[in-house]
C-alpha cells in the first residue's frame, strides 16, 4: 500500500492516502464519495480533526488553557459539533458565526467574539447571549459596546485586542495581521489609555488582553515577541486597576501543505506560552483554526477537459476559484493527486471553469497525466476552503462530506439552482422614496 506524502499518521491509519485500489479518505474510496455526492466535494476526516485536537491539548496539558476553535477556518456544522464534543470552545467573528455556534450547541461561556468591524447588532447579540469574552479592536467600539450593554442592563466581559506590532514571516502578506499599521487591533501605543477608559466604564468588565500575530506561522518568534509585549501591558493594566483573567493569543499554528513545510513545534509553543501564563496567573485562550482542519480536509474534483494552448498543457477540472480561492488569492500550494493515477506525468496548469484568467488551482505543476472523467484530489483544503467559496458565475456551492472509518455522510448538500435564486424577487416591490 502506497501512502500520500502528506498523510498525517494517527495510530495505524492515515486520513488521506493513495493506495493500490485508489485514493482513500480514511477507509472510504474517494470514488465512492464522488459517486454519492458528485463533484466538486470537500471531504473532512473526523479522525484527523480529533487527532489534531488531542495533539494540541496534550502539548498544552500543563497550562491552564481553553481552546476556542476559530470557526472562520471551517464553519461546517458537523465539524464544529465534533470539536464541541471534544471539549473545544469557539471563536466567532460575525453574527452569522455566533448563530451557527449557538445552533451547534455551544453555550455562552464557550464563545469568544472577535472581529475588526462588529456592527451594533452583532455586539447586541453577543451581549444578549452573555458570551465569555468580546475582544474589541478600537476605542470607538468599546464606547459603543459600553452604551449597548448599558441599554441592556448588562456588563459585558471585554478583552482588548492589541496589535502586537511584530514582524512575521509567513507565506503571504494577506495572512500577516499583527504588524504595525495593520487594520487589526488597538495600536500598541494607545492600548494602556484605552484600558484606562475601559476601567472607567460602567458596563464593560475588562478581563482580557488579546493578540493574533498572523496565520500559518513557520516559527514561534512572533508568539514570543507578542507575548512579551502583552505581558508588560498586563502588568500596566493591572496597576491601572483591571483584573486580567485571560490572555488570548489567537490562532496561527501552521499545517504542512507541501514538502519542506514543517509541523509546528508544539512543545516549544507550550513552553513559551506556559511560562508567561503561569507568571501572570491567568488562563490562556487559544484560537486555532487551520491547525485542526487544514490538513483534515481535501477537495475532490473531476477532470472535464484536457487542452493545449501556446505550448502549455491545461487540465480543466470542475472545481474553480469560487470553490477554493486560496491558490489565486494567496498563491497557495495544494498537493494534487489523481484518484487512479496512470503513472504518466505531465506539467500543466490545473484550472477551473470560471471565466477569469486568475481561476487556477495550480500553475506549471507536475501532475499525473489525468484525462477527462478522472478524479483528482487537492490536499490541505479543510481550512479556508468551503467557507471562502462563492456563487461567482452562478456556480452552486460544493457539497461537504465527513468520513470516519468506513462511514461517510453528506454533511452539507450541494446547492441547487433554486437555493441560489431563493432570495431573488421575481416581482420587485417598488416603493416611492
Ligand atoms: N484568531 C484570530 C483573531 C484570527 O484573525 C484568525 C485568523 C484566527 C484566530 C485563526 O487563525 P489560524 O489558526 O487559522 O491561522 N484565509 C486565510 C487565512 C486568514 C486568517 C485570518 N485570521 C488563508 O486561507 O490562509
Coordinates of N, CA and C and ligand atoms in Angstrom, one line a residue, residues 68-73 91 93 114-115 135 137 161 171-172 174-177 184 210-217 223 248-254 257 286-293 325-326 329-330 332 334 383-385 387-388, ligand 1:
X68 N -10.5 27.7 21.9 CA -11.7 28.3 21.3 C -11.4 28.2 19.8
X69 N -11.9 27.1 19.2 CA -11.7 26.8 17.7 C -12.2 28.0 16.9
X70 N -11.4 28.5 16.0 CA -11.7 29.6 15.2 C -12.5 29.2 14.0
X71 N -13.8 29.3 14.1 CA -14.7 28.7 13.1 C -14.7 29.3 11.7
X72 N -14.0 30.5 11.6 CA -13.8 31.1 10.3 C -13.1 30.1 9.4
X73 N -12.2 29.2 9.9 CA -11.5 28.3 9.1 C -12.4 27.3 8.4
X91 N -14.5 30.4 18.6 CA -14.2 31.9 18.4 C -15.0 32.3 17.2
X93 N -16.6 35.4 14.6 CA -16.3 36.8 14.1 C -17.5 37.5 13.4
X114 N -14.8 37.9 18.2 CA -13.8 38.8 17.7 C -14.3 39.5 16.5
X115 N -13.4 40.2 15.8 CA -13.8 40.9 14.5 C -13.5 42.4 14.6
X135 N -13.8 40.6 22.3 CA -12.5 41.2 22.0 C -12.7 42.5 21.2
X137 N -11.6 46.1 19.3 CA -10.4 46.5 18.5 C -10.2 48.0 18.3
X161 N -8.1 43.7 22.0 CA -7.2 43.1 21.0 C -6.1 44.2 20.7
X171 N 3.6 32.8 4.5 CA 3.7 32.7 3.1 C 3.1 33.8 2.3
X172 N 2.2 34.6 2.8 CA 1.6 35.6 2.0 C 1.3 36.9 2.9
X174 N -1.1 38.7 2.8 CA -2.6 38.8 3.2 C -2.9 38.1 4.5
X175 N -2.0 37.2 4.9 CA -2.3 36.5 6.1 C -1.4 36.9 7.3
X176 N -0.7 38.0 7.1 CA 0.0 38.6 8.2 C -1.0 39.7 8.8
X177 N -1.1 39.7 10.1 CA -2.1 40.6 10.7 C -1.6 41.5 11.8
X184 N -5.9 45.6 12.1 CA -6.4 44.9 13.3 C -5.9 45.4 14.6
X210 N -5.6 40.5 24.3 CA -5.7 39.6 23.2 C -4.8 40.0 22.1
X211 N -4.3 39.0 21.3 CA -3.5 39.4 20.1 C -3.7 38.2 19.1
X212 N -3.4 38.5 17.9 CA -3.3 37.4 16.9 C -2.2 37.9 16.0
X213 N -1.1 37.1 15.9 CA 0.0 37.6 15.2 C 0.1 37.3 13.7
X214 N -0.8 36.4 13.3 CA -0.8 36.0 11.9 C -1.1 34.5 11.7
X215 N -1.1 34.1 10.5 CA -1.6 32.7 10.2 C -0.5 32.0 9.5
X216 N -0.5 30.6 9.6 CA 0.5 29.7 9.0 C 1.9 30.2 9.4
X217 N 2.1 30.4 10.7 CA 3.4 30.9 11.2 C 4.4 29.8 11.2
X223 N 5.1 34.7 18.4 CA 4.4 34.4 19.6 C 5.2 35.0 20.8
X248 N -5.4 36.0 25.6 CA -5.9 35.3 24.3 C -4.8 35.5 23.3
X249 N -4.2 34.4 22.8 CA -3.1 34.6 21.8 C -3.5 34.2 20.4
X250 N -4.8 34.2 20.2 CA -5.3 34.0 18.8 C -4.9 32.6 18.2
X251 N -4.8 32.6 16.9 CA -4.5 31.4 16.2 C -3.1 31.4 15.6
X252 N -3.0 30.8 14.4 CA -1.7 30.9 13.7 C -0.9 29.7 13.5
X253 N -1.2 28.6 14.2 CA -0.4 27.4 14.1 C -0.5 26.9 12.7
X254 N 0.6 26.5 12.1 CA 0.6 26.1 10.7 C 0.3 24.6 10.4
X257 N 1.6 21.9 4.0 CA 0.9 21.9 2.7 C 1.8 21.2 1.6
X286 N -6.6 30.0 23.4 CA -6.0 29.9 22.1 C -7.1 29.7 21.1
X287 N -6.9 30.2 19.9 CA -8.0 30.2 18.8 C -7.5 29.6 17.5
X288 N -7.1 28.3 17.6 CA -6.6 27.7 16.4 C -7.7 27.4 15.4
X289 N -7.4 27.7 14.1 CA -8.4 27.3 13.1 C -7.7 26.3 12.2
X290 N -6.8 26.8 11.4 CA -6.2 25.9 10.3 C -5.6 24.7 10.9
X291 N -5.0 24.8 12.1 CA -4.2 23.6 12.7 C -5.1 22.4 12.8
X292 N -6.4 22.6 13.2 CA -7.3 21.5 13.4 C -7.8 20.9 12.0
X293 N -8.1 21.9 11.1 CA -8.9 21.4 10.0 C -8.2 21.5 8.6
X325 N -10.6 29.4 -3.2 CA -10.0 30.6 -3.6 C -8.5 30.8 -3.3
X326 N -8.0 29.9 -2.4 CA -6.7 30.1 -1.9 C -5.6 30.2 -2.9
X329 N -5.9 33.6 -4.6 CA -5.8 34.8 -3.7 C -4.5 34.9 -2.9
X330 N -4.0 33.7 -2.5 CA -2.7 33.7 -1.7 C -1.6 33.0 -2.4
X332 N -1.4 30.0 -2.9 CA -1.2 28.9 -2.0 C -0.9 27.6 -2.8
X334 N -1.4 23.5 -3.1 CA -2.2 22.4 -2.6 C -1.8 21.2 -3.4
X383 N -9.2 24.0 5.6 CA -9.3 25.3 6.2 C -9.4 26.3 5.1
X384 N -10.3 27.3 5.3 CA -10.4 28.4 4.4 C -10.7 27.9 3.0
X385 N -11.5 26.9 2.9 CA -11.9 26.3 1.6 C -13.3 26.7 1.4
X387 N -15.6 27.7 3.3 CA -16.1 29.0 3.9 C -15.8 30.2 3.0
X388 N -14.8 30.1 2.2 CA -14.4 31.3 1.3 C -15.0 31.1 -0.1
Ligands
LIG1 N1 -7.9 34.4 15.7 C1 -8.0 35.5 15.0 C2 -8.2 36.8 15.7 C3 -7.8 35.4 13.6 O1 -7.8 36.6 12.9 C4 -7.6 34.2 13.0 C5 -7.4 34.1 11.5 C6 -7.6 33.0 13.8 C7 -7.7 33.2 15.1 C8 -7.3 31.7 13.2 O2 -6.1 31.6 12.6 P1 -5.4 30.2 12.1 O3 -5.2 29.4 13.4 O4 -6.4 29.6 11.2 O5 -4.2 30.6 11.5 N2 -7.9 32.9 4.7 C9 -6.5 32.8 5.0 C10 -6.3 32.8 6.5 C11 -6.9 34.1 7.2 C12 -6.7 34.0 8.7 C13 -7.5 35.1 9.3 N3 -7.5 35.1 10.7 C14 -5.9 31.5 4.4 O6 -6.6 30.9 3.6 O7 -4.7 31.3 4.5

